[in-house]
Each structure stands twice: as structure tokens, then as C-alpha cells.
Tab-separated table of N, CA and C in Angstrom:
chain	number	residue	atom	x	y	z
R	1	MET	N	0.958	-1.258	-0.029
R	1	MET	CA	-0.019	0.074	0.050
R	1	MET	C	1.003	1.380	-0.097
R	2	PRO	N	0.715	2.058	-1.022
R	2	PRO	CA	1.556	3.417	-1.187
R	2	PRO	C	1.149	4.325	0.158
R	3	SER	N	2.365	5.053	0.414
R	3	SER	CA	2.317	5.874	1.692
R	3	SER	C	2.888	7.249	1.195
R	4	ASN	N	2.581	8.205	1.773
R	4	ASN	CA	3.034	9.680	1.574
R	4	ASN	C	4.420	9.875	2.007
R	5	ASP	N	4.984	8.821	2.770
R	5	ASP	CA	6.547	8.993	3.124
R	5	ASP	C	7.479	8.561	2.025
R	6	GLU	N	6.908	7.899	0.832
R	6	GLU	CA	7.860	7.525	-0.093
R	6	GLU	C	7.861	8.378	-1.194
R	7	GLU	N	8.795	8.291	-2.179
R	7	GLU	CA	8.897	9.075	-3.303
R	7	GLU	C	7.555	8.997	-4.195
R	8	PHE	N	6.955	9.923	-4.642
R	8	PHE	CA	5.910	9.889	-5.405
R	8	PHE	C	5.939	9.108	-6.729
R	9	MET	N	5.131	8.135	-6.865
R	9	MET	CA	5.193	7.318	-8.236
R	9	MET	C	6.619	6.553	-8.572
R	10	ASN	N	6.953	6.010	-7.279
R	10	ASN	CA	8.327	5.168	-7.419
R	10	ASN	C	7.793	3.878	-8.094
R	11	PRO	N	8.725	2.996	-8.497
R	11	PRO	CA	8.499	1.947	-9.141
R	11	PRO	C	7.426	0.848	-8.404
R	12	LEU	N	7.555	1.033	-7.073
R	12	LEU	CA	6.622	-0.045	-6.203
R	12	LEU	C	5.239	0.593	-6.113
R	13	GLN	N	4.999	2.067	-6.343
R	13	GLN	CA	3.793	2.640	-6.274
R	13	GLN	C	3.164	2.254	-7.586
R	14	LEU	N	4.103	2.362	-8.688
R	14	LEU	CA	3.433	2.178	-9.968
R	14	LEU	C	2.931	0.811	-10.120
R	15	GLU	N	3.694	-0.189	-9.754
R	15	GLU	CA	3.254	-1.501	-9.628
R	15	GLU	C	2.004	-1.983	-8.874
R	16	TYR	N	1.919	-1.074	-7.929
R	16	TYR	CA	0.810	-1.413	-6.864
R	16	TYR	C	-0.494	-1.035	-7.725
R	17	PHE	N	-0.422	0.222	-8.294
R	17	PHE	CA	-1.468	0.752	-8.935
R	17	PHE	C	-1.849	0.057	-10.424
R	18	ARG	N	-0.876	-0.559	-10.960
R	18	ARG	CA	-0.966	-1.282	-12.314
R	18	ARG	C	-1.675	-2.745	-11.786
R	19	GLN	N	-1.364	-3.250	-10.652
R	19	GLN	CA	-1.974	-4.490	-10.418
R	19	GLN	C	-3.388	-4.263	-9.975
R	20	LYS	N	-3.644	-3.136	-9.388
R	20	LYS	CA	-4.943	-2.582	-9.012
R	20	LYS	C	-5.906	-2.557	-10.215
R	21	LEU	N	-5.499	-1.960	-11.063
R	21	LEU	CA	-5.906	-1.656	-12.411
R	21	LEU	C	-6.367	-3.033	-13.142
R	22	LEU	N	-5.202	-3.789	-13.180
R	22	LEU	CA	-5.595	-4.991	-13.793
R	22	LEU	C	-6.399	-5.883	-13.116
R	23	ARG	N	-6.594	-5.914	-11.836
R	23	ARG	CA	-7.329	-6.840	-11.252
R	23	ARG	C	-8.865	-6.188	-11.388
R	24	TRP	N	-9.205	-4.912	-11.384
R	24	TRP	CA	-10.511	-4.367	-11.693
R	24	TRP	C	-10.971	-4.583	-13.056
R	25	ARG	N	-10.006	-4.617	-14.155
R	25	ARG	CA	-10.382	-4.665	-15.453
R	25	ARG	C	-10.772	-6.185	-15.566
R	26	SER	N	-10.108	-7.036	-15.075
R	26	SER	CA	-10.198	-8.580	-15.059
R	26	SER	C	-11.672	-8.957	-14.333
R	27	GLU	N	-11.962	-8.256	-13.382
R	27	GLU	CA	-13.275	-8.323	-12.697
R	27	GLU	C	-14.401	-7.953	-13.570
R	28	LEU	N	-14.313	-6.728	-14.149
R	28	LEU	CA	-15.134	-6.163	-15.128
R	28	LEU	C	-15.445	-7.246	-16.451
R	29	LEU	N	-14.349	-7.784	-16.838
R	29	LEU	CA	-14.456	-8.544	-17.973
R	29	LEU	C	-15.090	-9.894	-17.585
R	30	GLU	N	-14.871	-10.281	-16.438
R	30	GLU	CA	-15.457	-11.668	-15.938
R	30	GLU	C	-17.050	-11.476	-15.917
R	31	GLU	N	-17.371	-10.348	-15.312
R	31	GLU	CA	-18.758	-9.975	-15.133
R	31	GLU	C	-19.630	-9.912	-16.509
R	32	SER	N	-18.788	-9.323	-17.229
R	32	SER	CA	-19.338	-9.177	-18.793
R	32	SER	C	-19.647	-10.618	-19.421
R	33	THR	N	-18.623	-11.475	-19.283
R	33	THR	CA	-18.628	-12.800	-19.919
R	33	THR	C	-19.756	-13.484	-19.122
R	34	GLU	N	-19.944	-13.249	-17.787
R	34	GLU	CA	-21.046	-14.027	-17.156
R	34	GLU	C	-22.462	-13.602	-17.588
R	35	THR	N	-22.568	-12.317	-17.814
R	35	THR	CA	-23.801	-11.495	-18.475
R	35	THR	C	-24.059	-12.071	-19.855
R	36	LEU	N	-23.123	-12.082	-20.599
R	36	LEU	CA	-23.227	-12.796	-21.902
R	36	LEU	C	-23.796	-14.173	-21.997
R	37	ALA	N	-23.116	-15.037	-21.166
R	37	ALA	CA	-23.638	-16.464	-21.078
R	37	ALA	C	-25.091	-16.492	-20.552
R	38	SER	N	-25.352	-15.477	-19.485
R	38	SER	CA	-26.728	-15.642	-18.894
R	38	SER	C	-27.720	-15.191	-19.934
R	39	MET	N	-27.251	-14.083	-20.734
R	39	MET	CA	-28.469	-13.776	-21.673
R	39	MET	C	-28.597	-14.631	-22.892
R	40	GLN	N	-27.629	-15.314	-23.318
R	40	GLN	CA	-27.630	-16.370	-24.216
R	40	GLN	C	-28.625	-17.543	-23.837
R	41	GLN	N	-28.658	-17.888	-22.360
R	41	GLN	CA	-29.547	-18.899	-22.031
R	41	GLN	C	-30.984	-18.521	-21.643
R	42	GLU	N	-31.186	-17.127	-21.457
R	42	GLU	CA	-32.463	-16.574	-21.228
R	42	GLU	C	-33.402	-16.817	-22.624
R	43	ASN	N	-34.677	-17.061	-22.146
R	43	ASN	CA	-35.761	-17.348	-23.186
R	43	ASN	C	-36.783	-16.260	-23.047
R	44	LEU	N	-36.793	-15.148	-23.889
R	44	LEU	CA	-37.513	-14.072	-24.063
R	44	LEU	C	-39.018	-14.541	-24.349
R	45	ALA	N	-39.045	-15.763	-25.005
R	45	ALA	CA	-40.545	-16.039	-25.410
R	45	ALA	C	-41.293	-16.604	-24.269
R	46	GLN	N	-41.595	-15.707	-23.399
R	46	GLN	CA	-42.481	-15.960	-22.169
R	46	GLN	C	-43.998	-15.760	-22.540
R	47	PRO	N	-44.867	-16.674	-22.286
R	47	PRO	CA	-46.307	-16.719	-22.554
R	47	PRO	C	-46.800	-15.517	-21.978
R	48	ASP	N	-46.555	-15.072	-20.792
R	48	ASP	CA	-47.063	-14.001	-20.074
R	48	ASP	C	-46.427	-12.678	-20.550
R	49	LEU	N	-47.359	-11.777	-20.890
R	49	LEU	CA	-46.824	-10.457	-21.287
R	49	LEU	C	-45.976	-9.743	-20.169
R	50	THR	N	-46.515	-9.768	-18.919
R	50	THR	CA	-45.958	-9.020	-17.859
R	50	THR	C	-44.461	-9.731	-17.510
R	51	ASP	N	-44.435	-11.041	-17.671
R	51	ASP	CA	-43.163	-11.614	-17.354
R	51	ASP	C	-42.112	-11.222	-18.535
R	52	ARG	N	-42.527	-11.231	-19.568
R	52	ARG	CA	-41.696	-10.841	-20.858
R	52	ARG	C	-41.239	-9.425	-20.542
R	53	ALA	N	-42.138	-8.556	-20.366
R	53	ALA	CA	-41.932	-6.977	-20.277
R	53	ALA	C	-40.727	-6.903	-19.113
R	54	SER	N	-41.121	-7.673	-17.803
R	54	SER	CA	-40.138	-7.582	-16.883
R	54	SER	C	-38.738	-8.106	-17.358
R	55	MET	N	-38.523	-9.165	-17.919
R	55	MET	CA	-37.340	-9.659	-18.511
R	55	MET	C	-36.509	-8.867	-19.441
R	56	GLU	N	-37.331	-8.167	-20.326
R	56	GLU	CA	-36.902	-7.225	-21.217
R	56	GLU	C	-36.289	-5.843	-20.422
R	57	THR	N	-36.981	-5.604	-19.671
R	57	THR	CA	-36.514	-4.376	-18.801
R	57	THR	C	-35.205	-4.724	-17.999
R	58	ASP	N	-35.113	-5.941	-17.387
R	58	ASP	CA	-34.105	-6.405	-16.754
R	58	ASP	C	-32.759	-6.454	-17.666
R	59	ARG	N	-33.048	-6.935	-18.763
R	59	ARG	CA	-32.042	-7.041	-19.938
R	59	ARG	C	-31.562	-5.671	-20.258
R	60	ALA	N	-32.409	-4.732	-20.506
R	60	ALA	CA	-31.964	-3.314	-20.804
R	60	ALA	C	-31.103	-2.652	-19.771
R	61	ILE	N	-31.635	-2.769	-18.533
R	61	ILE	CA	-30.716	-2.374	-17.400
R	61	ILE	C	-29.348	-3.185	-17.472
R	62	GLU	N	-29.186	-4.368	-17.555
R	62	GLU	CA	-27.924	-5.027	-17.504
R	62	GLU	C	-27.082	-4.528	-18.794
R	63	LEU	N	-27.666	-4.349	-19.844
R	63	LEU	CA	-26.860	-3.991	-21.140
R	63	LEU	C	-26.469	-2.599	-20.945
R	64	ARG	N	-27.358	-1.557	-20.163
R	64	ARG	CA	-26.686	-0.234	-19.824
R	64	ARG	C	-25.582	-0.355	-18.870
R	65	THR	N	-25.674	-1.210	-17.937
R	65	THR	CA	-24.615	-1.527	-17.041
R	65	THR	C	-23.334	-1.733	-17.676
R	66	ARG	N	-23.318	-2.770	-18.431
R	66	ARG	CA	-22.287	-3.488	-19.240
R	66	ARG	C	-21.802	-2.309	-20.004
R	67	ASP	N	-22.491	-1.551	-20.854
R	67	ASP	CA	-21.964	-0.356	-21.615
R	67	ASP	C	-21.119	0.606	-20.758
R	68	ARG	N	-21.738	0.869	-19.583
R	68	ARG	CA	-20.897	1.892	-18.494
R	68	ARG	C	-19.551	1.015	-18.194
R	69	GLU	N	-19.655	-0.227	-17.986
R	69	GLU	CA	-18.418	-0.920	-17.508
R	69	GLU	C	-17.461	-0.980	-18.759
R	70	ARG	N	-17.873	-1.205	-20.125
R	70	ARG	CA	-17.088	-1.086	-21.368
R	70	ARG	C	-16.381	0.126	-21.305
R	71	LYS	N	-17.031	1.188	-21.038
R	71	LYS	CA	-16.418	2.561	-21.037
R	71	LYS	C	-15.351	2.833	-19.916
R	72	LEU	N	-15.507	1.993	-18.628
R	72	LEU	CA	-14.590	2.138	-17.721
R	72	LEU	C	-13.524	1.186	-18.078
R	73	ILE	N	-13.638	0.157	-18.654
R	73	ILE	CA	-12.528	-0.583	-19.019
R	73	ILE	C	-11.636	0.267	-19.900
R	74	SER	N	-12.103	1.130	-20.845
R	74	SER	CA	-11.435	2.026	-21.709
R	74	SER	C	-10.586	2.828	-20.910
R	75	LYS	N	-11.105	3.523	-19.849
R	75	LYS	CA	-10.448	4.423	-18.945
R	75	LYS	C	-9.342	3.645	-18.342
R	76	ILE	N	-9.538	2.408	-17.822
R	76	ILE	CA	-8.609	1.644	-17.178
R	76	ILE	C	-7.507	1.406	-18.220
R	77	ASP	N	-7.691	0.977	-19.449
R	77	ASP	CA	-6.506	0.841	-20.436
R	77	ASP	C	-5.877	2.153	-20.419
R	78	GLU	N	-6.466	3.216	-20.547
R	78	GLU	CA	-5.913	4.621	-20.688
R	78	GLU	C	-4.864	4.770	-19.466
R	79	ALA	N	-5.309	4.564	-18.366
R	79	ALA	CA	-4.531	4.499	-17.014
R	79	ALA	C	-3.303	3.657	-16.899
R	80	LEU	N	-3.447	2.302	-17.696
R	80	LEU	CA	-2.370	1.468	-17.697
R	80	LEU	C	-1.209	1.786	-18.598
R	81	ASP	N	-1.754	2.849	-19.709
R	81	ASP	CA	-0.957	3.410	-20.840
R	81	ASP	C	-0.212	4.523	-20.016
R	82	ARG	N	-0.733	5.232	-19.166
R	82	ARG	CA	-0.155	6.338	-18.551
R	82	ARG	C	0.739	5.765	-17.599
R	83	ILE	N	0.692	4.681	-17.024
R	83	ILE	CA	1.806	4.134	-16.040
R	83	ILE	C	2.890	3.567	-17.061
R	84	ALA	N	2.535	2.905	-18.234
R	84	ALA	CA	3.745	2.691	-19.109
R	84	ALA	C	4.537	3.908	-19.665
R	85	ASN	N	3.594	5.035	-19.826
R	85	ASN	CA	4.603	6.130	-20.331
R	85	ASN	C	5.019	7.004	-19.421
R	86	GLY	N	4.907	6.706	-18.068
R	86	GLY	CA	5.539	7.368	-16.910
R	86	GLY	C	4.513	8.572	-16.740
R	87	VAL	N	3.481	8.697	-16.910
R	87	VAL	CA	2.740	10.006	-16.565
R	87	VAL	C	1.561	9.754	-15.501
R	88	TYR	N	1.641	8.413	-15.197
R	88	TYR	CA	0.370	8.143	-14.269
R	88	TYR	C	0.630	8.950	-12.847
R	89	GLY	N	-0.512	9.253	-12.463
R	89	GLY	CA	-0.572	9.894	-11.155
R	89	GLY	C	-0.334	11.659	-11.039
R	90	TYR	N	-0.207	12.086	-12.383
R	90	TYR	CA	0.001	13.597	-12.463
R	90	TYR	C	-1.403	14.246	-12.996
R	91	CYS	N	-1.665	15.250	-12.665
R	91	CYS	CA	-2.807	16.033	-13.112
R	91	CYS	C	-2.629	16.367	-14.773
R	92	GLU	N	-3.627	16.110	-15.458
R	92	GLU	CA	-3.428	16.430	-16.771
R	92	GLU	C	-3.554	17.906	-17.013
R	93	GLU	N	-4.027	18.818	-16.165
R	93	GLU	CA	-4.081	20.133	-16.283
R	93	GLU	C	-2.961	20.854	-15.556
R	94	THR	N	-2.710	20.422	-14.427
R	94	THR	CA	-1.385	21.115	-13.800
R	94	THR	C	-0.178	20.457	-13.741
R	95	ASP	N	-0.125	19.240	-14.049
R	95	ASP	CA	1.080	18.404	-13.836
R	95	ASP	C	1.510	18.349	-12.481
R	96	GLU	N	0.690	18.635	-11.586
R	96	GLU	CA	0.912	18.458	-10.051
R	96	GLU	C	0.487	16.866	-9.714
R	97	PRO	N	1.042	16.333	-8.718
R	97	PRO	CA	0.657	14.996	-8.352
R	97	PRO	C	-0.774	14.871	-7.880
R	98	ILE	N	-1.352	13.879	-8.268
R	98	ILE	CA	-2.696	13.492	-7.683
R	98	ILE	C	-2.450	12.955	-6.438
R	99	SER	N	-3.350	13.248	-5.520
R	99	SER	CA	-2.918	12.588	-4.075
R	99	SER	C	-3.103	10.966	-4.087
R	100	LEU	N	-2.289	10.345	-3.325
R	100	LEU	CA	-2.510	8.932	-3.342
R	100	LEU	C	-3.799	8.502	-2.745
R	101	LYS	N	-4.493	9.395	-1.768
R	101	LYS	CA	-5.663	9.185	-1.344
R	101	LYS	C	-6.613	9.011	-2.550
R	102	ARG	N	-6.682	10.127	-3.430
R	102	ARG	CA	-7.533	10.035	-4.394
R	102	ARG	C	-7.384	8.875	-5.596
R	103	LEU	N	-6.254	8.587	-5.856
R	103	LEU	CA	-5.670	7.499	-6.708
R	103	LEU	C	-6.143	6.158	-6.193
R	104	GLU	N	-6.194	5.983	-4.813
R	104	GLU	CA	-6.521	4.939	-4.252
R	104	GLU	C	-8.269	4.603	-4.372
R	105	ALA	N	-8.817	5.671	-4.314
R	105	ALA	CA	-10.276	5.793	-4.301
R	105	ALA	C	-10.667	5.580	-5.725
R	106	ARG	N	-9.868	6.450	-6.644
R	106	ARG	CA	-10.226	6.344	-8.290
R	106	ARG	C	-9.011	6.267	-8.889
R	107	PRO	N	-8.527	4.902	-9.107
R	107	PRO	CA	-7.250	4.916	-9.738
R	107	PRO	C	-7.234	5.233	-11.263
R	108	ILE	N	-8.333	5.591	-11.919
R	108	ILE	CA	-8.410	6.013	-13.179
R	108	ILE	C	-8.387	7.577	-13.412
R	109	ALA	N	-8.297	8.252	-12.149
R	109	ALA	CA	-8.359	9.656	-12.033
R	109	ALA	C	-7.227	10.301	-12.936
R	110	THR	N	-7.547	11.466	-13.601
R	110	THR	CA	-6.509	12.110	-14.513
R	110	THR	C	-6.596	13.534	-13.976
R	111	LEU	N	-7.362	13.991	-13.079
R	111	LEU	CA	-7.323	15.376	-12.421
R	111	LEU	C	-7.034	15.302	-11.049
R	112	SER	N	-6.348	16.278	-10.432
R	112	SER	CA	-6.210	16.372	-9.226
R	112	SER	C	-7.611	16.720	-8.444
R	113	LEU	N	-7.789	16.720	-7.177
R	113	LEU	CA	-9.025	17.119	-6.565
R	113	LEU	C	-9.371	18.407	-7.076
R	114	GLU	N	-8.470	19.514	-6.869
R	114	GLU	CA	-8.855	20.809	-7.102
R	114	GLU	C	-9.284	20.933	-8.562
R	115	ALA	N	-8.413	20.214	-9.428
R	115	ALA	CA	-8.714	20.658	-10.979
R	115	ALA	C	-10.176	19.966	-11.251
R	116	GLN	N	-10.314	18.676	-10.721
R	116	GLN	CA	-11.695	18.226	-10.760
R	116	GLN	C	-12.676	19.077	-10.425
R	117	GLU	N	-12.541	19.568	-9.252
R	117	GLU	CA	-13.632	20.493	-8.604
R	117	GLU	C	-13.876	21.715	-9.613
R	118	ARG	N	-12.855	22.263	-9.946
R	118	ARG	CA	-12.962	23.419	-10.892
R	118	ARG	C	-13.449	23.164	-12.140
R	119	HIS	N	-12.980	21.789	-12.610
R	119	HIS	CA	-13.940	21.463	-13.937
R	119	HIS	C	-15.315	21.347	-13.660
R	120	GLU	N	-15.826	20.685	-12.536
R	120	GLU	CA	-17.272	20.555	-12.313
R	120	GLU	C	-17.784	21.827	-12.118
R	121	ARG	N	-17.166	22.681	-11.570
R	121	ARG	CA	-17.874	24.187	-11.299
R	121	ARG	C	-18.189	24.806	-12.603
R	122	ASP	N	-17.004	24.588	-13.538
R	122	ASP	CA	-17.158	25.242	-14.922
R	122	ASP	C	-18.335	24.691	-15.679
R	123	GLU	N	-18.445	23.241	-15.530
R	123	GLU	CA	-19.365	22.608	-16.248
R	123	GLU	C	-20.861	23.083	-15.837
R	124	ARG	N	-21.125	23.155	-14.451
R	124	ARG	CA	-22.255	23.582	-13.911
R	124	ARG	C	-22.591	25.084	-14.455
R	125	THR	N	-21.514	25.965	-14.479
R	125	THR	CA	-21.808	27.422	-14.837
R	125	THR	C	-22.275	27.391	-16.397
R	126	ARG	N	-21.624	26.520	-17.196
R	126	ARG	CA	-21.938	26.408	-18.637
R	126	ARG	C	-23.314	25.874	-18.700
R	127	ARG	N	-23.668	24.980	-17.860
R	127	ARG	CA	-25.069	24.316	-17.973
R	127	ARG	C	-26.121	25.312	-17.446
R	128	ASP	N	-25.777	26.156	-16.702
R	128	ASP	CA	-26.839	27.050	-16.027
R	128	ASP	C	-26.984	28.054	-17.165
R	129	ASP	N	-25.950	28.532	-18.087
R	129	ASP	CA	-26.181	29.485	-19.069
R	129	ASP	C	-27.224	29.309	-20.147
């Protein structure tokens, strides 16, 4: 587990986050495979319209969830690329280190907490206009 007492993004910290991202990616891919297998076994030809509608709603929700996870896998891959390129853990806007606490909570983070808050405020301002 990385600590603030160490040099920021030393090889051990990079490997820690790389392994964390790889495990997360593997879990998401496994869930996706299970969903696909489950959907292939389902029979939507239910005689009762209510049962069929319920199954179709459940399927739509599951597909939306998997789509979000597909996008998340893409972000995980981008984070792994940043590790490989030596820029992981640094804010895209300020080049300042992203706190270890933030990276632990959200290992795909590309902005420091301050930059993220500023970005969200700007979005709200534009949305209100």
C-alpha cells in the first residue's frame, strides 16, 4: 500500500496501481462474460406479457450497466498506458501529483481534486447559461 512517506510514483507505487487496475479490469471482463452467457440462456419467449416485459426491462438495465463498464475498461486501459508512459498519477491540467488517497479511491483519475472541482464548477456554470 503506497504511503506519503515514499517518493511519489516510485516503481513500487506504479506496480501497486498497475496491479490494482489489472484486477479491476479482469473483474469487469469476468462479469461481462457471465452476463453474456446468462443472456444467451434466457428465453424471452415468455407466454405471459408481464413476465416478458419484466425480463426485457432487466435485460435493458443489464446492457446499460455493461456499456458503462465497457467505457470504464477503456479508462482503465488509458490509465495503464499512462503508467507505461510514466505520466500516471499526475494531473493532466496542472502536472501536479494527484494525491495517493484520490488515486486509491479512483485509480483512473486524471485530474487532481482541485482541478476536478474546478472542472465540475465550470460545467455547472456552462449548463446554467
